[in-house]
Coordinates of C-alpha atoms and ligand atoms in Angstrom, one line a residue:
M22 CA -27.2 11.6 -29.5
E23 CA -27.2 9.9 -26.2
G24 CA -30.5 8.0 -26.7
Y25 CA -29.0 5.9 -29.7
N26 CA -27.7 2.7 -28.5
E27 CA -23.9 2.7 -29.2
V28 CA -24.0 -0.8 -28.7
S29 CA -26.3 -3.4 -29.8
F30 CA -29.2 -4.4 -27.3
D31 CA -27.2 -7.6 -26.7
D32 CA -24.1 -5.9 -25.9
W33 CA -25.8 -3.5 -23.5
D34 CA -27.0 -6.6 -21.6
E35 CA -23.5 -7.9 -21.7
Q36 CA -21.8 -4.7 -20.5
N37 CA -24.5 -4.2 -17.5
N38 CA -25.0 -7.6 -16.8
E39 CA -21.8 -9.9 -16.8
R40 CA -23.2 -13.5 -16.7
A41 CA -23.1 -14.9 -13.2
E42 CA -20.2 -17.3 -12.9
R43 CA -21.4 -21.0 -11.9
E44 CA -19.6 -23.5 -10.0
T45 CA -20.1 -26.9 -11.2
D46 CA -17.7 -30.0 -11.2
F47 CA -18.5 -30.4 -14.7
S48 CA -17.2 -26.8 -15.6
K49 CA -14.2 -27.1 -13.6
I50 CA -13.3 -30.4 -15.4
V51 CA -13.9 -29.3 -19.0
G52 CA -12.5 -25.9 -18.2
R53 CA -9.2 -27.2 -17.2
R54 CA -8.9 -29.8 -20.1
A55 CA -9.9 -27.1 -22.5
F56 CA -7.4 -24.3 -21.1
L57 CA -4.6 -26.7 -20.5
G58 CA -5.1 -28.7 -23.5
G59 CA -5.6 -25.8 -25.8
S60 CA -8.4 -25.3 -28.3
V61 CA -10.1 -28.2 -29.6
A62 CA -10.9 -25.8 -32.5
L63 CA -11.3 -27.1 -35.9
G64 CA -9.3 -30.2 -34.8
A65 CA -13.1 -31.2 -34.4
S66 CA -13.9 -30.7 -38.0
A67 CA -14.5 -34.3 -38.4
F68 CA -17.9 -33.5 -37.1
L69 CA -18.3 -30.7 -39.9
L70 CA -20.9 -31.8 -42.2
G71 CA -20.8 -35.5 -42.0
T72 CA -22.0 -35.2 -45.7
S73 CA -19.1 -35.7 -48.0
A74 CA -21.2 -34.3 -50.8
L75 CA -20.3 -30.8 -49.5
V76 CA -18.2 -28.9 -51.9
P77 CA -16.9 -25.4 -51.7
T78 CA -19.3 -23.3 -53.9
K79 CA -18.3 -20.3 -56.0
A80 CA -21.6 -20.7 -58.1
Q81 CA -23.8 -17.6 -58.1
A82 CA -26.9 -19.5 -59.1
A83 CA -28.8 -21.3 -56.3
I84 CA -31.3 -23.8 -56.5
M85 CA -34.3 -24.1 -54.3
S86 CA -35.9 -27.3 -53.0
N87 CA -38.6 -27.5 -55.9
G88 CA -36.2 -26.4 -58.6
N89 CA -36.6 -22.9 -58.6
K90 CA -33.3 -20.8 -59.4
F91 CA -32.2 -17.5 -58.3
K92 CA -28.8 -15.6 -58.8
A93 CA -27.8 -14.8 -55.4
V94 CA -27.3 -11.2 -54.4
A95 CA -23.8 -9.6 -53.7
A96 CA -23.2 -8.0 -50.2
N97 CA -24.1 -4.3 -50.0
S98 CA -24.6 -1.4 -47.6
F99 CA -27.5 0.2 -49.4
D100 CA -30.2 1.7 -47.2
T101 CA -32.7 -0.5 -48.9
I102 CA -33.6 -4.1 -49.6
T103 CA -31.9 -6.1 -52.4
V104 CA -33.5 -9.3 -53.6
P105 CA -32.4 -11.2 -56.7
D106 CA -33.2 -10.5 -60.2
G107 CA -36.9 -11.8 -60.9
F108 CA -38.1 -10.8 -57.3
R109 CA -39.8 -7.6 -55.9
W110 CA -40.6 -6.3 -52.5
Q111 CA -43.0 -3.9 -50.8
A112 CA -43.5 -2.9 -47.2
V113 CA -46.6 -4.3 -45.7
A114 CA -46.8 -2.9 -42.2
Q115 CA -44.5 -0.5 -40.4
W116 CA -44.1 0.4 -36.9
G117 CA -47.0 2.9 -35.9
D118 CA -49.2 2.0 -38.9
P119 CA -52.7 2.2 -37.2
L120 CA -54.7 -1.1 -36.8
F121 CA -58.1 1.0 -36.5
S122 CA -59.6 3.7 -38.5
N123 CA -60.1 5.9 -35.6
I124 CA -56.4 6.1 -34.7
P125 CA -54.1 8.6 -36.7
E126 CA -51.4 7.7 -39.2
F127 CA -48.1 7.6 -37.7
D128 CA -46.6 10.9 -37.2
H129 CA -42.9 11.3 -38.3
A130 CA -42.2 14.0 -35.8
T131 CA -43.8 13.0 -32.6
R132 CA -43.8 9.1 -33.2
G133 CA -47.5 9.4 -32.0
T134 CA -48.7 8.8 -28.3
A135 CA -49.0 6.4 -25.7
A136 CA -52.8 5.6 -26.8
S137 CA -52.0 5.6 -30.5
Q138 CA -49.1 3.1 -29.9
A139 CA -51.3 0.9 -28.2
L140 CA -53.7 0.3 -31.1
S141 CA -51.0 0.5 -33.8
Y142 CA -48.5 -2.1 -35.1
G143 CA -45.8 -2.1 -32.6
D144 CA -42.1 -1.4 -32.9
N145 CA -38.9 -3.8 -33.6
N146 CA -41.0 -6.8 -35.4
D147 CA -39.3 -10.0 -34.5
G148 CA -40.8 -13.5 -35.0
M149 CA -44.0 -14.0 -36.9
D150 CA -46.3 -16.2 -38.4
L151 CA -49.5 -15.9 -40.8
F152 CA -52.5 -17.9 -40.0
R153 CA -55.3 -18.5 -42.4
V154 CA -58.6 -18.1 -40.3
D155 CA -62.0 -18.3 -42.0
G156 CA -60.5 -17.3 -45.4
S157 CA -58.6 -14.2 -43.9
N158 CA -54.9 -14.0 -43.7
V159 CA -54.1 -13.2 -39.8
M160 CA -50.4 -12.1 -38.9
V161 CA -49.3 -12.5 -35.5
V162 CA -46.1 -10.6 -34.9
N163 CA -43.6 -9.9 -32.1
N164 CA -42.9 -6.4 -31.3
E165 CA -39.7 -7.0 -29.2
Y166 CA -38.6 -3.4 -27.9
T167 CA -37.8 0.0 -29.1
N168 CA -34.7 1.8 -29.8
R169 CA -34.6 4.8 -27.5
G170 CA -32.9 7.2 -30.0
V171 CA -35.4 6.5 -32.4
M172 CA -38.5 6.2 -30.3
F173 CA -37.5 9.4 -28.5
G174 CA -35.5 11.2 -31.2
Y175 CA -37.6 14.5 -30.8
N176 CA -36.0 14.9 -27.2
K177 CA -32.6 16.3 -27.5
S178 CA -31.4 13.6 -25.0
G179 CA -32.8 10.8 -27.2
L180 CA -34.2 9.6 -24.0
P181 CA -38.0 9.3 -22.4
E182 CA -38.4 12.5 -20.4
T183 CA -41.9 12.6 -19.5
V184 CA -44.4 9.9 -18.2
E185 CA -46.1 10.2 -21.7
D186 CA -42.8 9.2 -23.3
V187 CA -42.2 6.3 -21.0
N188 CA -45.7 5.1 -21.7
K189 CA -45.2 5.4 -25.4
G190 CA -42.2 3.3 -25.4
K191 CA -44.0 0.9 -23.4
M192 CA -47.4 0.5 -25.3
A193 CA -45.0 -0.1 -28.6
H194 CA -43.9 -3.3 -26.9
G195 CA -45.7 -6.5 -27.2
V196 CA -47.4 -8.5 -30.0
T197 CA -49.6 -7.4 -32.9
I198 CA -52.5 -9.7 -34.3
M199 CA -53.5 -8.0 -37.5
E200 CA -55.4 -9.2 -40.7
I201 CA -53.6 -8.6 -43.8
A202 CA -55.0 -8.8 -47.5
Q203 CA -53.8 -8.3 -50.9
S204 CA -55.5 -5.6 -53.1
N205 CA -54.1 -4.8 -56.5
G206 CA -51.3 -7.1 -56.0
K207 CA -50.1 -5.2 -53.0
W208 CA -50.4 -6.4 -49.2
G209 CA -51.5 -4.1 -46.4
I210 CA -53.2 -4.0 -43.1
V211 CA -57.1 -4.5 -43.0
K212 CA -58.1 -1.9 -40.6
D213 CA -60.9 -2.5 -37.9
S214 CA -60.6 -6.2 -38.8
R215 CA -62.2 -8.4 -35.8
F216 CA -59.0 -10.1 -35.6
N217 CA -57.0 -6.9 -34.9
K218 CA -55.5 -6.8 -31.4
R219 CA -52.5 -5.4 -29.7
F220 CA -51.0 -7.4 -26.6
T221 CA -48.9 -4.8 -24.7
P222 CA -47.0 -5.1 -21.4
D223 CA -50.2 -4.5 -19.6
T224 CA -52.6 -7.0 -21.1
P225 CA -53.7 -9.6 -18.6
I226 CA -52.6 -13.1 -19.5
N227 CA -53.5 -16.4 -17.6
V228 CA -50.7 -18.8 -16.4
V229 CA -50.9 -22.5 -17.0
G230 CA -48.9 -25.6 -16.2
P231 CA -47.2 -26.7 -13.2
A232 CA -45.9 -23.2 -11.8
Q233 CA -49.4 -21.9 -11.9
G234 CA -50.1 -20.6 -8.4
S235 CA -46.5 -21.0 -7.2
A236 CA -45.3 -18.7 -4.5
L237 CA -42.6 -17.7 -6.7
L238 CA -45.2 -15.9 -8.8
K239 CA -47.4 -14.2 -6.4
T240 CA -47.5 -10.6 -6.1
A241 CA -49.9 -8.3 -4.0
D242 CA -52.0 -7.6 -7.2
D243 CA -52.2 -11.4 -8.1
P244 CA -52.2 -13.1 -4.7
D245 CA -53.1 -16.5 -6.5
G246 CA -50.2 -16.4 -9.1
T247 CA -52.6 -17.1 -11.8
T248 CA -52.9 -13.7 -13.8
I249 CA -49.9 -11.8 -15.3
L250 CA -50.1 -8.5 -16.8
G251 CA -48.1 -8.3 -20.1
T252 CA -45.8 -9.9 -22.4
Y253 CA -43.0 -7.9 -23.7
N254 CA -39.3 -8.2 -25.3
N255 CA -41.0 -10.8 -27.5
C256 CA -38.1 -12.2 -29.8
G257 CA -38.5 -15.4 -32.0
N258 CA -41.7 -17.5 -32.0
G259 CA -43.1 -20.8 -32.8
R260 CA -46.2 -22.2 -34.3
T261 CA -48.2 -25.2 -33.2
T262 CA -49.8 -28.1 -35.3
W263 CA -53.3 -26.8 -33.8
G264 CA -53.1 -23.5 -35.2
T265 CA -51.6 -21.2 -32.3
Y266 CA -48.8 -18.9 -32.1
L267 CA -46.0 -19.2 -29.5
T268 CA -44.3 -15.8 -28.5
C269 CA -40.9 -15.9 -26.7
E270 CA -40.1 -13.6 -23.9
E271 CA -36.4 -12.7 -24.1
N272 CA -34.7 -9.8 -22.3
F273 CA -37.4 -9.2 -19.8
N274 CA -34.7 -8.4 -17.4
G275 CA -33.8 -4.8 -18.7
Y276 CA -36.8 -3.1 -17.5
F277 CA -36.6 -3.4 -13.9
S278 CA -35.3 -1.1 -11.4
N279 CA -34.9 -0.6 -7.8
S280 CA -36.1 2.6 -5.8
L281 CA -33.8 1.7 -3.0
G282 CA -30.8 2.4 -5.3
A283 CA -28.2 0.7 -7.2
D284 CA -26.6 -0.8 -4.4
A285 CA -29.8 -2.7 -2.9
S286 CA -29.2 -6.5 -2.5
R287 CA -30.2 -8.8 -5.2
T288 CA -31.0 -12.5 -4.7
A289 CA -28.8 -15.2 -6.5
E290 CA -31.8 -15.7 -8.9
Q291 CA -32.1 -12.3 -9.7
K292 CA -28.2 -12.3 -10.5
R293 CA -28.6 -15.5 -12.6
Y294 CA -31.3 -13.8 -14.8
G295 CA -29.4 -10.4 -15.1
V296 CA -32.3 -8.6 -13.2
E297 CA -30.5 -5.6 -12.1
N298 CA -31.3 -2.4 -9.8
K299 CA -31.0 0.0 -12.8
D300 CA -33.0 -0.7 -16.1
W301 CA -32.0 -0.2 -19.8
G302 CA -33.2 3.5 -19.9
Y303 CA -36.8 2.6 -20.5
G304 CA -38.1 4.0 -17.2
W305 CA -41.1 1.9 -16.8
A306 CA -40.8 1.9 -12.9
K307 CA -41.5 5.4 -13.0
V308 CA -44.8 4.8 -14.3
D309 CA -45.7 1.3 -13.2
Y310 CA -44.5 -0.1 -9.6
R311 CA -44.6 -3.5 -10.9
F312 CA -41.2 -2.8 -12.6
D313 CA -39.8 -1.6 -9.1
L314 CA -38.0 -4.5 -7.6
S315 CA -38.2 -2.9 -4.0
K316 CA -42.0 -3.1 -4.1
T317 CA -42.8 -6.2 -6.6
P318 CA -39.8 -8.5 -6.0
N319 CA -41.5 -11.3 -7.8
E320 CA -42.8 -9.6 -10.8
P321 CA -39.4 -10.6 -12.8
N322 CA -40.5 -14.1 -12.3
R323 CA -43.6 -13.5 -14.3
H324 CA -41.7 -12.8 -17.3
G325 CA -39.3 -14.8 -19.7
W326 CA -41.9 -17.5 -20.4
V327 CA -43.3 -18.7 -23.8
T328 CA -46.7 -17.4 -24.1
E329 CA -49.4 -19.1 -26.4
I330 CA -51.7 -16.9 -28.4
N331 CA -54.9 -18.0 -30.2
P332 CA -55.2 -15.9 -33.3
T333 CA -58.7 -16.4 -34.0
T334 CA -59.9 -15.4 -30.3
G335 CA -56.9 -13.3 -29.1
E336 CA -56.8 -15.3 -26.0
A337 CA -53.4 -15.8 -24.5
K338 CA -51.8 -18.2 -21.8
K339 CA -48.1 -18.3 -20.3
L340 CA -46.7 -21.8 -20.5
T341 CA -44.8 -22.5 -17.5
A342 CA -44.0 -26.1 -18.5
L343 CA -41.7 -24.8 -21.0
G344 CA -39.5 -23.0 -18.5
R345 CA -38.3 -19.7 -17.8
F346 CA -35.3 -18.2 -19.3
K347 CA -34.5 -15.6 -22.0
H348 CA -36.3 -17.3 -24.7
E349 CA -35.5 -16.8 -28.4
N350 CA -38.0 -19.0 -30.2
A351 CA -39.9 -22.1 -29.6
E352 CA -39.9 -24.7 -32.6
V353 CA -42.6 -27.2 -32.4
V354 CA -42.0 -30.9 -33.8
I355 CA -44.6 -33.6 -33.6
A356 CA -42.3 -36.7 -32.7
S357 CA -42.8 -39.9 -34.5
D358 CA -44.4 -41.3 -31.2
N359 CA -46.9 -38.3 -31.6
H360 CA -45.4 -36.6 -28.3
V361 CA -45.1 -32.8 -29.0
V362 CA -41.5 -31.7 -29.0
V363 CA -40.4 -27.8 -28.4
Y364 CA -36.9 -27.0 -29.0
M365 CA -35.9 -23.7 -27.2
G366 CA -32.6 -21.8 -27.0
D367 CA -31.8 -19.5 -24.1
D368 CA -29.9 -16.6 -25.9
E369 CA -27.0 -15.5 -23.5
R370 CA -23.5 -16.1 -23.7
G371 CA -22.8 -19.5 -22.4
D372 CA -26.5 -20.5 -21.8
Y373 CA -28.3 -23.6 -22.8
L374 CA -30.3 -25.3 -25.5
Y375 CA -33.7 -26.8 -24.1
K376 CA -36.3 -29.3 -25.3
F377 CA -39.7 -30.0 -24.0
V378 CA -41.5 -33.0 -24.4
S379 CA -45.3 -33.2 -23.9
A380 CA -46.8 -35.5 -21.1
D381 CA -49.8 -36.4 -23.8
K382 CA -49.8 -37.1 -27.5
Y383 CA -50.9 -35.2 -30.3
V384 CA -53.9 -36.8 -32.0
E385 CA -54.8 -35.6 -35.3
G386 CA -58.3 -33.8 -35.4
G387 CA -58.4 -34.2 -31.6
N388 CA -58.3 -31.5 -29.0
N389 CA -54.6 -30.9 -28.5
T390 CA -55.1 -27.3 -27.1
E391 CA -53.5 -28.2 -23.7
L392 CA -50.8 -30.3 -24.8
L393 CA -48.1 -27.7 -23.8
H394 CA -49.5 -27.5 -20.2
E395 CA -47.7 -30.5 -18.9
G396 CA -44.5 -32.2 -19.9
E397 CA -40.9 -33.0 -19.1
L398 CA -38.0 -30.3 -19.8
F399 CA -34.5 -31.1 -20.8
V400 CA -31.3 -29.6 -21.5
A401 CA -28.7 -30.5 -24.1
K402 CA -25.2 -32.1 -23.5
F403 CA -23.1 -32.1 -26.5
N404 CA -20.1 -34.7 -26.2
E405 CA -17.1 -34.2 -28.1
D406 CA -17.4 -37.4 -30.0
G407 CA -20.7 -36.1 -32.1
S408 CA -22.9 -37.6 -29.6
G409 CA -25.3 -35.9 -27.3
R410 CA -28.1 -36.4 -24.6
W411 CA -31.0 -34.3 -23.5
V412 CA -30.8 -34.3 -19.6
N413 CA -34.2 -34.1 -17.5
L414 CA -34.1 -31.0 -15.5
K415 CA -35.7 -33.1 -12.6
E416 CA -32.2 -34.5 -12.1
A417 CA -31.1 -31.2 -10.7
G418 CA -33.3 -32.3 -7.5
M419 CA -34.8 -28.8 -7.3
G420 CA -38.5 -28.2 -6.4
A421 CA -41.1 -28.9 -9.3
D422 CA -42.0 -25.0 -9.7
E423 CA -38.6 -23.9 -8.9
T424 CA -37.0 -26.4 -11.7
L425 CA -39.2 -24.3 -14.2
V426 CA -39.1 -20.8 -12.7
F427 CA -35.2 -21.0 -12.4
A428 CA -34.7 -23.4 -15.4
R429 CA -31.3 -21.9 -15.7
I430 CA -30.1 -22.8 -12.2
A431 CA -31.2 -26.3 -12.6
A432 CA -29.4 -26.8 -16.0
D433 CA -26.4 -25.1 -14.2
K434 CA -26.6 -28.0 -11.7
I435 CA -26.8 -30.6 -14.5
G436 CA -23.8 -29.4 -16.2
A437 CA -25.3 -28.8 -19.5
T438 CA -23.2 -27.5 -22.3
T439 CA -22.5 -23.8 -22.5
M440 CA -23.4 -22.5 -25.9
D441 CA -22.4 -19.5 -28.0
R442 CA -25.9 -17.7 -27.6
P443 CA -28.4 -20.3 -28.8
E444 CA -30.8 -18.1 -31.1
W445 CA -33.5 -19.8 -33.5
V446 CA -34.0 -23.6 -33.7
A447 CA -35.6 -24.9 -37.1
A448 CA -36.6 -28.4 -37.4
N449 CA -36.7 -29.8 -41.0
P450 CA -40.1 -30.7 -42.2
I451 CA -38.7 -33.4 -44.4
K452 CA -36.1 -35.4 -42.3
A453 CA -35.9 -35.9 -38.3
E454 CA -33.2 -33.4 -37.7
A455 CA -33.0 -29.6 -36.2
Y456 CA -30.7 -26.9 -36.7
V457 CA -29.7 -23.9 -34.3
C458 CA -28.1 -20.7 -34.6
L459 CA -25.1 -20.0 -32.3
T460 CA -24.9 -16.5 -33.2
N461 CA -21.5 -15.6 -31.6
N462 CA -19.7 -15.4 -28.1
K463 CA -16.8 -13.2 -27.4
N464 CA -16.7 -14.7 -23.9
R465 CA -15.8 -18.2 -25.5
G466 CA -12.4 -19.5 -23.9
K467 CA -12.0 -16.4 -22.1
E468 CA -10.5 -16.8 -18.7
G469 CA -12.7 -16.4 -15.8
K470 CA -16.2 -16.8 -18.0
D471 CA -16.6 -20.5 -17.3
Q472 CA -17.4 -21.0 -21.0
P473 CA -14.2 -23.1 -22.3
V474 CA -14.1 -24.2 -25.9
N475 CA -15.9 -27.3 -26.6
A476 CA -16.4 -29.3 -29.9
V477 CA -19.8 -27.5 -30.9
N478 CA -18.6 -24.1 -29.9
Q479 CA -15.1 -24.2 -31.1
R480 CA -13.7 -20.7 -31.4
K481 CA -12.2 -18.8 -28.7
N482 CA -13.7 -14.9 -28.9
N483 CA -16.2 -16.3 -31.5
Q484 CA -16.9 -13.3 -33.6
Y485 CA -18.9 -15.1 -36.5
G486 CA -21.1 -17.7 -34.9
Q487 CA -22.0 -21.2 -36.3
I488 CA -25.0 -23.5 -37.2
A489 CA -25.5 -26.8 -35.1
R490 CA -27.6 -29.7 -36.1
W491 CA -28.6 -32.7 -34.6
E492 CA -30.6 -35.7 -35.2
P493 CA -32.4 -38.2 -32.8
V494 CA -30.6 -41.4 -33.1
D495 CA -33.8 -43.3 -33.7
G496 CA -35.5 -40.6 -35.9
N497 CA -37.9 -39.9 -32.8
H498 CA -37.3 -36.1 -31.8
S499 CA -38.7 -37.3 -28.0
T500 CA -35.7 -39.7 -27.6
A501 CA -32.9 -38.5 -25.3
E502 CA -30.0 -39.5 -27.2
F503 CA -28.8 -37.6 -30.5
K504 CA -26.0 -37.1 -32.9
W505 CA -24.8 -33.6 -34.0
D506 CA -22.5 -31.9 -36.5
L507 CA -22.0 -28.5 -37.8
F508 CA -23.7 -27.4 -40.8
A509 CA -21.8 -24.3 -41.0
V510 CA -19.3 -22.2 -39.5
A511 CA -19.4 -18.5 -40.3
G512 CA -16.1 -16.5 -40.9
N513 CA -14.2 -14.5 -43.6
P514 CA -12.2 -16.4 -45.8
N515 CA -10.9 -13.0 -47.5
V516 CA -9.4 -12.1 -44.4
H517 CA -8.5 -15.1 -42.4
S518 CA -6.8 -18.2 -43.1
D519 CA -7.3 -20.1 -39.8
E520 CA -10.5 -21.3 -38.2
N521 CA -12.1 -17.8 -38.7
A522 CA -12.2 -18.5 -42.4
G523 CA -15.1 -20.6 -41.6
S524 CA -16.4 -24.0 -42.9
K525 CA -16.0 -25.2 -46.4
N526 CA -19.2 -23.9 -47.6
I527 CA -18.4 -20.4 -46.6
N528 CA -16.8 -18.3 -49.4
S529 CA -16.3 -14.6 -50.6
N530 CA -19.7 -14.6 -52.3
N531 CA -21.9 -15.8 -49.3
M532 CA -19.9 -14.9 -46.2
F533 CA -22.0 -13.3 -43.5
N534 CA -21.7 -13.3 -39.7
S535 CA -24.1 -14.0 -36.7
P536 CA -26.7 -16.1 -37.8
D537 CA -29.8 -15.6 -35.7
G538 CA -33.1 -16.3 -37.5
L539 CA -33.7 -19.7 -38.9
K540 CA -36.6 -21.4 -40.3
F541 CA -37.5 -24.1 -42.9
D542 CA -40.1 -23.6 -45.5
K543 CA -42.4 -26.5 -46.3
F544 CA -40.4 -27.4 -49.2
G545 CA -37.2 -28.3 -46.9
N546 CA -35.3 -24.9 -47.9
L547 CA -33.4 -23.7 -44.9
W548 CA -33.6 -19.9 -44.7
I549 CA -30.9 -18.1 -42.5
Q550 CA -31.0 -14.5 -41.2
T551 CA -28.5 -12.6 -39.5
D552 CA -28.0 -9.9 -36.6
G553 CA -24.5 -9.2 -36.9
N554 CA -21.8 -6.7 -37.4
Y555 CA -22.7 -4.4 -40.2
S556 CA -19.7 -2.2 -40.5
D557 CA -18.3 -3.9 -43.8
K558 CA -14.8 -3.3 -42.3
D559 CA -11.7 -5.3 -41.2
G560 CA -12.8 -8.7 -40.1
F561 CA -16.5 -8.2 -41.5
S562 CA -15.4 -6.7 -44.8
G563 CA -17.2 -7.9 -47.7
M564 CA -20.3 -8.9 -45.4
G565 CA -22.3 -5.7 -45.9
N566 CA -25.7 -5.1 -44.2
N567 CA -27.7 -8.0 -42.3
Q568 CA -29.0 -10.3 -44.7
M569 CA -31.1 -13.5 -45.4
L570 CA -29.5 -16.6 -47.1
L571 CA -30.7 -19.9 -48.3
G572 CA -29.3 -23.1 -47.0
N573 CA -29.2 -26.4 -48.8
T574 CA -29.1 -28.9 -46.0
T575 CA -27.9 -31.8 -48.5
T576 CA -25.3 -30.1 -50.2
G577 CA -24.4 -27.5 -47.4
E578 CA -24.6 -24.9 -50.3
I579 CA -25.5 -21.4 -48.8
S580 CA -26.6 -18.6 -51.2
R581 CA -27.6 -15.1 -50.3
F582 CA -31.1 -14.1 -51.2
L583 CA -31.8 -10.7 -49.5
V584 CA -29.8 -7.7 -48.1
G585 CA -31.6 -5.4 -45.4
P586 CA -31.2 -1.9 -45.2
K587 CA -28.7 0.0 -42.9
E588 CA -28.2 -1.0 -39.3
C589 CA -31.2 -3.3 -39.5
E590 CA -31.4 -7.1 -38.2
V591 CA -33.3 -9.4 -40.6
T592 CA -35.4 -11.5 -38.4
G593 CA -38.9 -13.2 -38.8
L594 CA -40.1 -15.2 -41.8
T595 CA -43.6 -16.5 -42.9
W596 CA -45.3 -17.4 -45.9
S597 CA -48.9 -16.9 -47.6
E598 CA -50.8 -19.9 -48.0
D599 CA -49.9 -20.2 -51.7
Y600 CA -46.4 -19.6 -51.1
K601 CA -46.3 -16.9 -53.7
T602 CA -45.4 -14.3 -50.9
M603 CA -42.7 -14.6 -48.4
F604 CA -42.9 -12.2 -45.5
V605 CA -39.6 -11.1 -44.0
G606 CA -39.1 -8.8 -41.0
I607 CA -36.9 -5.8 -41.0
Q608 CA -35.7 -4.8 -37.4
H609 CA -34.6 -1.6 -36.3
P610 CA -33.2 0.1 -39.6
G611 CA -31.0 3.0 -38.3
E612 CA -30.5 1.7 -34.8
K613 CA -27.5 4.2 -34.7
G614 CA -29.4 7.1 -36.5
N615 CA -28.3 6.2 -40.2
S616 CA -31.3 5.1 -42.1
Q617 CA -34.5 6.4 -43.4
F618 CA -36.1 3.0 -44.4
P619 CA -38.4 2.6 -45.7
G620 CA -39.8 6.1 -46.1
G621 CA -37.0 7.8 -47.6
T622 CA -35.3 11.1 -47.3
G623 CA -36.6 12.9 -44.1
T624 CA -38.5 10.2 -42.5
T625 CA -38.0 8.2 -39.2
P626 CA -36.6 4.7 -39.8
R627 CA -39.3 2.1 -39.0
S628 CA -39.2 -1.6 -38.4
A629 CA -41.3 -3.3 -41.1
I630 CA -42.8 -6.5 -42.4
I631 CA -41.9 -6.7 -46.1
A632 CA -43.2 -8.9 -48.7
V633 CA -41.2 -10.7 -51.3
M634 CA -42.7 -12.0 -54.6
R635 CA -41.6 -13.4 -57.9
E636 CA -42.3 -10.9 -60.7
D637 CA -43.7 -13.7 -62.6
G638 CA -46.1 -14.6 -59.7
G639 CA -44.7 -18.0 -59.1
V640 CA -44.2 -19.8 -55.7
I641 CA -41.0 -19.2 -53.6
G642 CA -39.4 -22.4 -52.6
Ligands
FEO716 FE1 -34.1 -11.2 -29.7 FE2 -31.7 -13.3 -29.2 O1 -32.6 -12.3 -30.3
CA717 CA1 -32.8 -13.1 -32.4
CA718 CA1 -29.2 -11.7 -32.3
CA719 CA1 -32.5 -7.3 -32.7

């Protein structure tokens, strides 16, 4: 069926939007050195886990930070969830579940209507966090995008054919706030809760920070540049210390088109952000002129931000101080000097890793609600000797609002280190260090792509990905200087004996590809989620479906904890207050048409949040 994405969402972007090449002195120098000198490859393995404690593990028994053990699960290609012995799981919320009692239950044949989608749990859940508000459990969760072949599977074309179809798809995007509760041991949505709310691509959101009112954000409908309609393509997330949720707008570019045609001219900024004259098949410009570049050329500048949501009031604001790019997640840390630091990846092949440092300091018990309105934005330079530096984007010499709206261009000018698609960043709650998933990059080391191999992105045509980590030199996350190494280099030791076998902590029992979601629990366990090749063939044989693994950041041991259903990505993770339930996101099962998760035979596959619990009811962690 035509509507099924034959390639992943990211590959679709890559094929339709080759990353604009940049010309910087830095890239010319490094490019030549890497191409002439050959790959630095694992010659840089000195940087691989400075911890000498690391030993290859064949052990099947994994130990969590607080002493709980589990038997690691084997890779598989089942169309269900696999958890270790002694654990159980259940679906909590599935795409299309109504948030209100006057909205019909999900219809597997029609997939509902635009009106029902707008008041139901959205599609393709990604980042999420659970908040405790006045004794209620309030889940805030991103609904990143829709798979056309699933959403419009009732059309022979598998594509949106009517205005209603387009609007239905559009309303399934955004963010869901919903109360959940446990009844007879089973978690579910609390319909009609006062917290329940959907953000869609049409919800008005205030703009705060230095780019508020910028000419670059003004449109005919918003001449002040202060109110933007909608948040969409919300990928990973963050959680602030003051009880708010951060949702990260990622591939916002794929929804724009131009009624003047494919050959209409594009600005350098549109090219750098992948904004094209043709959209990715969603057809939004047909129902909403904001998505027609000829009519609303500044609309793309109004998306690609981090948006802060108050789960109690449902209020939201776009945080321009954190910069505009294809935001993956936003990991918040209170630095030892009490500045608020937010680490953020820009998920594109060869794009960058950023850090925001608040102007004001966090005050325990004080009013911290505007700390993300003002601050400095930095981009990472990783040196080959294991040192690194956060460089202030101001050094690019651009105007204050331009630096934020076109942060990628400022970072290009600075010569930031091109990365293998930075996905989630996670900061260790126990130690001043942070980790980032660099998911994969087929363009690494390819001539003409301006992404030469470097010490932190060591492999040409990187198919498997790696997890890098850094620590500020003085233990203070707001400091510019850091030291880095690689926590894990994914690979397949059954198939390869070269650098593609992966690092020492990868073995036949725990191998995976394309690390993406990444989160620490409060005990210091590092949870790794994957969004990779699930063919289980050739270089990926033995890896099975996408999965979630436990990483021990002290020993380097990695153990598989959960395997997702067919053609899914495992992304999004949070816990109940008592840590007896772990909520895990299952995104796009059956994205190529081959899953019936979680409903089983004859049902439409649906993205879902699942709850994982110990059979003995104990704490997970
Ligand atoms: Fe939405 Fe980069 O993953
Ligand atoms: Ca991701
Ligand atoms: Ca991904
Ligand atoms: Ca995905």
